[in-house]
Coordinates of C-alpha atoms in Angstrom, one line a residue:
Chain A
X9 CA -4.4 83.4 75.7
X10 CA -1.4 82.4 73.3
X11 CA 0.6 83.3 70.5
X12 CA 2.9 80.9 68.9
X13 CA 5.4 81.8 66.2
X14 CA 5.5 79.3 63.6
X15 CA 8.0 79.5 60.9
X16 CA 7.2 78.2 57.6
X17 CA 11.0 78.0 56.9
X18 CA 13.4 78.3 53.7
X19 CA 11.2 77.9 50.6
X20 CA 7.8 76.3 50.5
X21 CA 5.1 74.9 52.8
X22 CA 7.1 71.8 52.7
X23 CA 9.8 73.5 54.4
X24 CA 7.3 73.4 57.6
X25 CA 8.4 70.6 60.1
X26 CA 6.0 68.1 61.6
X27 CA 6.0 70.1 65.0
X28 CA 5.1 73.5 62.9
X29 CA 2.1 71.9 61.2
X30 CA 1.0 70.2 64.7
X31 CA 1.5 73.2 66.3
X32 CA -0.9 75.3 63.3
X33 CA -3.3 72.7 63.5
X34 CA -3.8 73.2 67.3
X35 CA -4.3 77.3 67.1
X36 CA -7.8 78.4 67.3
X37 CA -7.1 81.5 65.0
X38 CA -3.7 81.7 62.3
X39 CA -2.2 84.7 60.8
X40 CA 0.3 84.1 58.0
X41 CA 3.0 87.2 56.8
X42 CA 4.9 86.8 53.4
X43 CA 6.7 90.1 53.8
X44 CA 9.5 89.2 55.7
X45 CA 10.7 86.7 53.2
X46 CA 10.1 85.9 49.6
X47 CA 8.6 82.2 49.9
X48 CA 7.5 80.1 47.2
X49 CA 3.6 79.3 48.6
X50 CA 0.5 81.0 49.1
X51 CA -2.3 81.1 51.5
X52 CA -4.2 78.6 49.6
X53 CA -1.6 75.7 49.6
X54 CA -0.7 76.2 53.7
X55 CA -4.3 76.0 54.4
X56 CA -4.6 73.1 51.8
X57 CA -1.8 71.7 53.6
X58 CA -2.9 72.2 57.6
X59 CA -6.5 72.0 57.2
X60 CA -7.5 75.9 58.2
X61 CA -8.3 79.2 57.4
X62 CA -5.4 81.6 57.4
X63 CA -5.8 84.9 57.1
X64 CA -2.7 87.5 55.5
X65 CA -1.2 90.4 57.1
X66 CA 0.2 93.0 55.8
X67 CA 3.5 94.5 57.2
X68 CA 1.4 97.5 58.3
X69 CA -1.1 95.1 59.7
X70 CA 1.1 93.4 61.4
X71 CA 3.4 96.5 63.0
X72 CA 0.4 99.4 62.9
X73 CA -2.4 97.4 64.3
X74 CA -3.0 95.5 67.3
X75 CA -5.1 92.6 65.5
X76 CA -2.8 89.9 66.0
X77 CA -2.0 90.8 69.8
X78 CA -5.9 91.6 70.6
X79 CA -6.8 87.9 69.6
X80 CA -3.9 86.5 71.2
X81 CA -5.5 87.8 74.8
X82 CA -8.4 85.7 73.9
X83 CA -7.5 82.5 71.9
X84 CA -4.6 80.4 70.9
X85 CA -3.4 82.7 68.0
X86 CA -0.7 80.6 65.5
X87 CA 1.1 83.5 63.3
X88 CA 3.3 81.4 60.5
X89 CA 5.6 83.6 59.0
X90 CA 8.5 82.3 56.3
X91 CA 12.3 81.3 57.1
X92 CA 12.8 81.1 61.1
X93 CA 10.3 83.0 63.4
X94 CA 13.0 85.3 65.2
X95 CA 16.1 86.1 62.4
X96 CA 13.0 89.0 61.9
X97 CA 13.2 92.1 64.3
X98 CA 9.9 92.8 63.5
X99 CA 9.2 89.5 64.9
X100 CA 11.0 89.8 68.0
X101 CA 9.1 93.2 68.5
X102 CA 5.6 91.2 68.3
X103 CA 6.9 89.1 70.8
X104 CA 8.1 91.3 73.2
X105 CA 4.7 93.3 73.5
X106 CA 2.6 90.0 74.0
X107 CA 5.3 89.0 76.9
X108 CA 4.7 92.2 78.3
X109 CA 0.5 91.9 78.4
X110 CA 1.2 88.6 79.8
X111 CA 0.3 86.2 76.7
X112 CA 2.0 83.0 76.7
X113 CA 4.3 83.3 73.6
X114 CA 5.9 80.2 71.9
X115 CA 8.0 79.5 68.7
X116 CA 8.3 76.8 66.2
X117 CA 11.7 77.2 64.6
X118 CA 12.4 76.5 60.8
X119 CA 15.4 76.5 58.4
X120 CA 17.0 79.8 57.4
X121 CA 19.5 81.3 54.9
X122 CA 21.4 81.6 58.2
X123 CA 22.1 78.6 58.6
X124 CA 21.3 76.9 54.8
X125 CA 23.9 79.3 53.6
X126 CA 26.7 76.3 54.6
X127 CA 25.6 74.8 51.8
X128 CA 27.8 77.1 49.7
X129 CA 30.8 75.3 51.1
X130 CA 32.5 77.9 53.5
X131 CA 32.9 77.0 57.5
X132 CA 30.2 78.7 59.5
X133 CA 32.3 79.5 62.3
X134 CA 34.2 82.4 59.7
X135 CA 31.3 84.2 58.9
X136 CA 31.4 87.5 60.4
X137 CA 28.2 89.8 60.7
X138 CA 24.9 89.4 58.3
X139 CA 24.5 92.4 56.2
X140 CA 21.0 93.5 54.3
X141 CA 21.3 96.1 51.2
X142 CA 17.9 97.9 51.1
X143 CA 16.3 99.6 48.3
X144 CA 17.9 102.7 47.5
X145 CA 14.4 104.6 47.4
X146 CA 14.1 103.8 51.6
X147 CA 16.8 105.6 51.7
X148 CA 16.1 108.4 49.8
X149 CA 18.4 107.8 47.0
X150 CA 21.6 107.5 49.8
X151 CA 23.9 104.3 49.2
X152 CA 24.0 102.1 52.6
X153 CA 27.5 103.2 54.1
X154 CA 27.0 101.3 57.3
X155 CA 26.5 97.8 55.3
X156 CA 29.8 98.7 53.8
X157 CA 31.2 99.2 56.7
X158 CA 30.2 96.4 57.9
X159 CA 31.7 94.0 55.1
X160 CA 35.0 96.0 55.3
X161 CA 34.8 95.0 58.9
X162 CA 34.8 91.2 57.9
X163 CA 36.5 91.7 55.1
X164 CA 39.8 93.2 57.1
X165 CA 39.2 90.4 59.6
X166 CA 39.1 87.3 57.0
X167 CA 35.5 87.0 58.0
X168 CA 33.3 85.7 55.2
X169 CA 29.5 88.1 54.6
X170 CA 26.5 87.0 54.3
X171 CA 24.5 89.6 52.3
X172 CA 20.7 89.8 52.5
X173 CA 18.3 91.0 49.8
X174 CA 15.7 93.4 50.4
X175 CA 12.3 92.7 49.6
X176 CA 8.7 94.8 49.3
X177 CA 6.3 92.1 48.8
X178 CA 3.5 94.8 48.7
X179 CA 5.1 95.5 45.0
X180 CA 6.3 92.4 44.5
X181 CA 9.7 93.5 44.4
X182 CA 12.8 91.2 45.2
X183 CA 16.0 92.3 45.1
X184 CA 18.2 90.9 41.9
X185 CA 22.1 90.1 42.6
X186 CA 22.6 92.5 40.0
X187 CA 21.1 95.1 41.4
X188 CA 22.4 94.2 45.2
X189 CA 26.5 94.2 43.4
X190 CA 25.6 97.3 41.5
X191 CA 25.1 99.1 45.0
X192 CA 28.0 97.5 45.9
X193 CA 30.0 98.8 43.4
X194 CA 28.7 102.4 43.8
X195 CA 29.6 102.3 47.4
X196 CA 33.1 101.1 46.5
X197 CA 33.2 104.0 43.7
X198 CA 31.8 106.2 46.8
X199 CA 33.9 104.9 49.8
X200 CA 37.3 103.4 47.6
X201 CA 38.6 101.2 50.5
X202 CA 38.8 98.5 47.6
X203 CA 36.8 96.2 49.5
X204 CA 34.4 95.4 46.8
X205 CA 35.5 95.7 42.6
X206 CA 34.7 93.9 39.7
X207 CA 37.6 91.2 40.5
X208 CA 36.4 90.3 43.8
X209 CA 35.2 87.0 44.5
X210 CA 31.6 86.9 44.9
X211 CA 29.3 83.9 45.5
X212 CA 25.5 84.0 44.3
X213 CA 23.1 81.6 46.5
X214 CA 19.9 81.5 44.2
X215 CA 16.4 80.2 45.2
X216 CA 18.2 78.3 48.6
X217 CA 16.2 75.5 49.8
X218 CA 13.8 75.0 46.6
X219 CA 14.5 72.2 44.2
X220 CA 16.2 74.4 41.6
X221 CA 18.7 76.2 43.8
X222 CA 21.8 77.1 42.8
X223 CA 25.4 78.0 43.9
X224 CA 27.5 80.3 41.2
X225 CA 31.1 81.5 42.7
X226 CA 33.7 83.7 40.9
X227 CA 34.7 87.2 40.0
X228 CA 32.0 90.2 40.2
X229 CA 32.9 90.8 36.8
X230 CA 31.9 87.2 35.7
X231 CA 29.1 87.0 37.6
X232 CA 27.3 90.3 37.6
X233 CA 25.6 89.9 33.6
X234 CA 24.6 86.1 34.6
X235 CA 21.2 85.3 34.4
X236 CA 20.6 83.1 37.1
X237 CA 17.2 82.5 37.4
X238 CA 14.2 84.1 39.4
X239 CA 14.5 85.6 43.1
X240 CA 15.5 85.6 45.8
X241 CA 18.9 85.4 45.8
X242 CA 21.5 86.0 48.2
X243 CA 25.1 86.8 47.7
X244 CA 28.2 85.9 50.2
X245 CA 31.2 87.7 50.0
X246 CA 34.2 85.7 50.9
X247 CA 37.2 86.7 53.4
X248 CA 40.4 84.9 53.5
X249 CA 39.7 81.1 51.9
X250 CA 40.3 78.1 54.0
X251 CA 42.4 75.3 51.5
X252 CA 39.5 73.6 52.0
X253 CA 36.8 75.9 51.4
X254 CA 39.1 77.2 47.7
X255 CA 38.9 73.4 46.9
X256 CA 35.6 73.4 47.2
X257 CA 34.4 76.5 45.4
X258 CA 37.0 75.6 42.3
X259 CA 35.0 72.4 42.0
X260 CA 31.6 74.2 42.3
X261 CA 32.8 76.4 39.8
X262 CA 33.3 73.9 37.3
X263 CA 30.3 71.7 38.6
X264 CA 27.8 71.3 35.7
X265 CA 24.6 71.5 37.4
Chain B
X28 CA 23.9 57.5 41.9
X29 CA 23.3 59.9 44.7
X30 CA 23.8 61.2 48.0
X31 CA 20.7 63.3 49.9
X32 CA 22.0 65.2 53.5
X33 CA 18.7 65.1 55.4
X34 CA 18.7 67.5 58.0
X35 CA 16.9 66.7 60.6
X36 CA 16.5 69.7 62.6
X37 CA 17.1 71.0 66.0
X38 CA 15.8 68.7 69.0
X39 CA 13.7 65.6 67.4
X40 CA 12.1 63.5 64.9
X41 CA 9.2 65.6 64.9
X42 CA 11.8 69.0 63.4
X43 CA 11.9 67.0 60.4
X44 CA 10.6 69.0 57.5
X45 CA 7.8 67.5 55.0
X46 CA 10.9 67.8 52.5
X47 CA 12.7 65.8 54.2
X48 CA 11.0 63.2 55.4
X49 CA 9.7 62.5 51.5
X50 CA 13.2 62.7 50.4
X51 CA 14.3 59.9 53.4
X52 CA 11.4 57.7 52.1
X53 CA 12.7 58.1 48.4
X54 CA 16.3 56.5 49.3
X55 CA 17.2 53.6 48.9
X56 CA 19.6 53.2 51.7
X57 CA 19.7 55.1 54.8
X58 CA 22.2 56.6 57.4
X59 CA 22.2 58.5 60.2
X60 CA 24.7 60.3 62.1
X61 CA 24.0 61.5 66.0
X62 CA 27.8 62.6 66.7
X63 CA 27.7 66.5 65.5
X64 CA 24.6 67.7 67.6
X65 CA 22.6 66.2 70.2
X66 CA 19.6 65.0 68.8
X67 CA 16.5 64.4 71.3
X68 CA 15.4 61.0 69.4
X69 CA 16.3 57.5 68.5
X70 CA 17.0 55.5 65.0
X71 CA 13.6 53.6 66.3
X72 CA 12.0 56.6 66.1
X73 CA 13.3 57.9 62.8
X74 CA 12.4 54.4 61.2
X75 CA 8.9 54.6 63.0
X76 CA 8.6 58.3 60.9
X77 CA 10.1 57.1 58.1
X78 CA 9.3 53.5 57.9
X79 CA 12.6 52.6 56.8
X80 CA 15.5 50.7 58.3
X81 CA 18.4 53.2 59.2
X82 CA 21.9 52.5 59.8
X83 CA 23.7 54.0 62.5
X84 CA 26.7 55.5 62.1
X85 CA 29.7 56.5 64.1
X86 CA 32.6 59.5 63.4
X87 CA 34.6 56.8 62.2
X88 CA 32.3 55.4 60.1
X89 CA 32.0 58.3 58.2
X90 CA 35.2 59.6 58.4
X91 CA 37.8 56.6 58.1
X92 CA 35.8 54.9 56.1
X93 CA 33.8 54.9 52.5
X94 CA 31.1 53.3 53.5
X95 CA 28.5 56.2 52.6
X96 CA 30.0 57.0 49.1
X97 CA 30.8 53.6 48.1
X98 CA 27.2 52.8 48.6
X99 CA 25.9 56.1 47.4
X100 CA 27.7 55.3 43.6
X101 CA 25.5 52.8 42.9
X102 CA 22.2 53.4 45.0
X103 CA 20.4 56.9 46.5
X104 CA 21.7 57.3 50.0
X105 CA 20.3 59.6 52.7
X106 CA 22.4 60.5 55.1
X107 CA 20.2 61.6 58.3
X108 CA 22.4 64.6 60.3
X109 CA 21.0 66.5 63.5
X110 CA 20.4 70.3 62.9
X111 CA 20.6 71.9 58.9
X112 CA 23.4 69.4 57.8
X113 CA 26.0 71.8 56.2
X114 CA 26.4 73.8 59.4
X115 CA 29.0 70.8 60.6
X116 CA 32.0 71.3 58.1
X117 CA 32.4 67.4 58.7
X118 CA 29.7 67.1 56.3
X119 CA 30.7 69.6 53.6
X120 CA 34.1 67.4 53.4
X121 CA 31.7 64.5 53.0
X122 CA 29.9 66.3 49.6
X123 CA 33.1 67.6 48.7
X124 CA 34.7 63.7 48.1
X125 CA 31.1 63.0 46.7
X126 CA 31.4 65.9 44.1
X127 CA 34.6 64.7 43.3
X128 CA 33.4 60.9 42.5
X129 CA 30.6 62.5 40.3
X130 CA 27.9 61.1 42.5
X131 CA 24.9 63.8 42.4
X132 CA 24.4 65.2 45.8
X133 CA 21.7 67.1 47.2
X134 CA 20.4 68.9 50.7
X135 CA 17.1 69.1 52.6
X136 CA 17.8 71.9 54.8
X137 CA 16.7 71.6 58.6
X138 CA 16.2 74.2 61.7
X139 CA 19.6 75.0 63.3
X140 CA 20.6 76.7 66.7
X141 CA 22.5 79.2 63.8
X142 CA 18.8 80.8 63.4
X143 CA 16.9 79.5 66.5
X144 CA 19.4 81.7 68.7
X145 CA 17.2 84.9 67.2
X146 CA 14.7 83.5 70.1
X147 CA 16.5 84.8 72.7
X148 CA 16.4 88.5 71.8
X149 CA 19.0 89.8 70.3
X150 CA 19.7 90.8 66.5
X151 CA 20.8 88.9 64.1
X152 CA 22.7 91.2 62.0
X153 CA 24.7 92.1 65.4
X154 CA 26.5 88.5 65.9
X155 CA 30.1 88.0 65.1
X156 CA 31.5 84.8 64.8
X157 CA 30.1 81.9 66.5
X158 CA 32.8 80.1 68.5
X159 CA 33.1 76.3 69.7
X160 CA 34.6 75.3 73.2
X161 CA 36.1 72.2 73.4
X162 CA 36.6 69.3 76.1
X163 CA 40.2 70.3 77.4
X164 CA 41.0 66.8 77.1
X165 CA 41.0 67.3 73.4
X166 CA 43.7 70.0 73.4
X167 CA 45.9 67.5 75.8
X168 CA 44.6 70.4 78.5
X169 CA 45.7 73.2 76.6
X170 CA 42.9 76.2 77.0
X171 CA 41.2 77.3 73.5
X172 CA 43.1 80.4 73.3
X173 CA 41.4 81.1 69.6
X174 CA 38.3 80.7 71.6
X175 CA 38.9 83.2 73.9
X176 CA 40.7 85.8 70.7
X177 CA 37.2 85.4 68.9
X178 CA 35.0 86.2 72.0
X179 CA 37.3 89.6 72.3
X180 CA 37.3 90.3 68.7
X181 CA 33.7 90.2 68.6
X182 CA 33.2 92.1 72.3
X183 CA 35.4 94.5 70.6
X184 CA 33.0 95.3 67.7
X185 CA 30.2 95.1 69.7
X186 CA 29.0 92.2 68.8
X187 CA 27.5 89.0 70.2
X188 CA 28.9 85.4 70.3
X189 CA 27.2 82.3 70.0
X190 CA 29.0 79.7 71.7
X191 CA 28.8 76.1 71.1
X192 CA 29.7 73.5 73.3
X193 CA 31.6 70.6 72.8
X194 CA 29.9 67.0 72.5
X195 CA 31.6 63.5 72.7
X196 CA 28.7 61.1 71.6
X197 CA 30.8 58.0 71.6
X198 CA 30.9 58.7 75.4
X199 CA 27.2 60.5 76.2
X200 CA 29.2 63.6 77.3
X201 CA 27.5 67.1 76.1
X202 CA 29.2 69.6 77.8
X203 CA 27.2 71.7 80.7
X204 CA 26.6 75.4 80.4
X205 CA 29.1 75.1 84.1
X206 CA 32.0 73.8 81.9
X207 CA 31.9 76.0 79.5
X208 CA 31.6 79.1 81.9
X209 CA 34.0 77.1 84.1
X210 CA 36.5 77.0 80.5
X211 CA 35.8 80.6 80.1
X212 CA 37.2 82.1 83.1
X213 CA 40.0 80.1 83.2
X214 CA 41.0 81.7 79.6
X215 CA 40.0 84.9 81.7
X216 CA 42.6 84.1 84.0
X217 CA 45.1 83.4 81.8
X218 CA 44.5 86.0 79.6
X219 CA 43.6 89.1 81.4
X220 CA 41.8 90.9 78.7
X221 CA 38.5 91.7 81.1
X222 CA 36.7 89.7 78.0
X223 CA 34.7 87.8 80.4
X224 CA 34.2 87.4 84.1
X225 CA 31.7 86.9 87.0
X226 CA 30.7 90.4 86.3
X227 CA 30.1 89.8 82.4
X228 CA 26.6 89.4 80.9
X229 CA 25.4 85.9 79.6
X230 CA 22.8 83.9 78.1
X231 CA 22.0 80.3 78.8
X232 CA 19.7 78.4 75.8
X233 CA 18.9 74.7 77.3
X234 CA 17.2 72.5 74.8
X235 CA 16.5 75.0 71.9
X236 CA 13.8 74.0 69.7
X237 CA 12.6 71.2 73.0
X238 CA 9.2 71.6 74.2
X239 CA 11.3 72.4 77.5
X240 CA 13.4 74.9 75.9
X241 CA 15.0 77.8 78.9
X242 CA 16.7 81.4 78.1
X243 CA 18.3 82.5 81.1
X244 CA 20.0 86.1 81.2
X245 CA 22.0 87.7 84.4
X246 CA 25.5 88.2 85.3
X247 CA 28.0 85.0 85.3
X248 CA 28.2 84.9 88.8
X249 CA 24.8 84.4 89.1
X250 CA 24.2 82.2 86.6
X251 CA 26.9 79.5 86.9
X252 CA 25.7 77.8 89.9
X253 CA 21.8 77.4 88.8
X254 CA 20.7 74.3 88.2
X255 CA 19.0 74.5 84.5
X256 CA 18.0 71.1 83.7
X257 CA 19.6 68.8 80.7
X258 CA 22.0 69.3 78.2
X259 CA 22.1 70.6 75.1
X260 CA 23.3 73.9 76.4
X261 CA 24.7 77.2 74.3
X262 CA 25.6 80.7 75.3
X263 CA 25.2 83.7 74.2
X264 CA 27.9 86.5 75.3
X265 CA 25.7 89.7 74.3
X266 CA 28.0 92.6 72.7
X267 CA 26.7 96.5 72.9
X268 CA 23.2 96.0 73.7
X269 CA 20.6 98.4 71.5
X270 CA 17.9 99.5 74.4
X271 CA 15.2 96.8 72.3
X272 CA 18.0 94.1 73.0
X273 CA 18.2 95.3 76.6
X274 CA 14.6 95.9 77.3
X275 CA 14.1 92.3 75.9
X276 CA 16.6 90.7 78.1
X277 CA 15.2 92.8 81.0
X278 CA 11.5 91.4 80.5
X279 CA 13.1 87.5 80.4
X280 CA 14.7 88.1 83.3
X281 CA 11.5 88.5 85.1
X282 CA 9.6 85.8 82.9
X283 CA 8.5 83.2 85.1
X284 CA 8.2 80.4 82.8

């Protein structure tokens, strides 16, 4: 029949906008995924919240099994899943096969670290491409070359990174910033096209969107032995600064918050 | 005291996050700003929500004048923006100056065309810089060269553009997906880099986030003269295509919705 995607969005079930929980309320049968995206709720508080049963997924669930697409032939399926529904491949994957059995799909967007990352005070327009740094262990102990790559390809082009942390919920295993600028550093040690040291600028986006969030901006070497709190955390790497945008990382630097 | 930035999401009242409407009715005094996205509502209908008066604001209210942080050192303003607030670096000047007065500022974050453009297929982690075009009348008729730099600079990597369009509130004017195209080939002409002509693939997204929402793939030529309902309008200019990406696009082409 249907499939919506409804995304939860940045943080907590609060994140969810009015159209998200409407559009929950009016599916017959909801799926929920937490694997995508480390957010701060659980199963019992979104079905506290919209007033149904909601059953979990796992990521194999999800991309080994057909449960969510067989219902979807036969009822209004809502599958809420954290952040916004389609910055997820995995997503966009789900989608495509129920456009292609002919179920009607539809998508209830939320906020994102793609978009919430302005907060940090750099123009949006400068940011070149996302990248993620994945656990070593998926890749068998190999350091991500191509996400260095990548931020040496903003980097030479003054475009700011965005730098995503991996996650394996089925461990409960979020990415630290330490961990993510010790990889960094390894790959710099590996690749040495001094694109990433201990006196780069760094900025560490903790816990974005929840009510103890927080912005921390200077040198690797400053920041890397911080403890900043729980996960998750994201890190942006700046390219060339806008007067603006120095301004306004000097101030957050010495903002007491 | 304080000053919230209430993002209110991408098309209406109804994007507005649980967040964010509890932090609205928290304030004391409130503002709104319609000038930096086109926002399918009303201040009737944000008060209705919110049941609280609002104040309308124009770009010159809130840029020539103090109106906002005078009133926000002695009382809790929200400030009411269209799409995840931070995303318009009018408003990250606006914190800034707040920061520097010492009044306490604070975000609820909102869906944003910066993450809902992931509904029309294509990756995420493959888009460059996002790039504006302007009303020409803005740049005295002068074409957005930089525009057309960015585009290539991206096509050269491979990578996709999101492109914004230009909106004069003040006036009602939201600039058509035609313009834009229209603005696009004239920098073709001018430019002669074979970055984008009638031949070149594009996305149209009409109304993201609107219960009416379109994503319409196919060559320029094709595309420029269809007739795809109301602004707001962006465009996607896909880079290299990975054969998910193109088998996506393929399938929406022949989605009759």
């Amino acid at each position: 029949m249907s499939l919506s995607f409804i995304s939860i969005g940045l943080n907590d079930e609060k994140d969810m906008s009015l159209k998200a929980i409407e559009e929950a309320r009016s599916c017959d049968l909801l799926y929920a995924e937490f694997y995508t995206h480390k957010i701060n709720t659980s199963i019992e508080k979104l079905e506290k919240l919209i007033g149904k049963k909601i059953q979990l997924l796992s990521r194999k669930d999800v991309e080994e099994s057909d449960i969510i697409l067989t219902q979807a032939m036969k009822r209004k399926v809502g599958f809420l899943v954290g952040g916004d529904a389609f910055c997820a491949t995995t997503h966009l994957a789900l989608k495509f096969e129920a456009m292609k059995r002919g179920i009607e799909t539809k998508v209830i967007h939320g906020s994102s670290i793609f978009s919430a990352v302005g907060e940090v005070g750099l123009h949006m327009y400068k940011f070149g491409t996302t990248i993620t740094i994945p656990f070593l262990e998926k890749l068998r102990g190999k350091l991500p070359i191509s996400a260095y790559e990548r931020l040496k390809d903003n980097k030479d082009r003054g475009l700011h990174t965005l730098v995503l942390l991996d996650i394996i919920e089925e461990e409960k295993r979020y990415m630290s910033f330490k961990d993510a600028i010790e990889i960094l550093l390894q790959l710099e040690e590996l690749m040495k096209e001094n694109i990433f040291t201990e006196y780069s600028d760094i900025i560490v986006f903790a816990r974005a969107g929840s009510e103890n969030s927080k912005i921390v901006f200077g040198k690797v070497k400053e920041i890397k032995d911080m403890d900043l709190g729980e996960p998750p955390f994201c890190l942006i790497i700046p390219g060339s600064l806008h007067f603006t945008e120095k301004e306004y990382l000097e101030l957050l630097k010495n903002d007491k918050r």
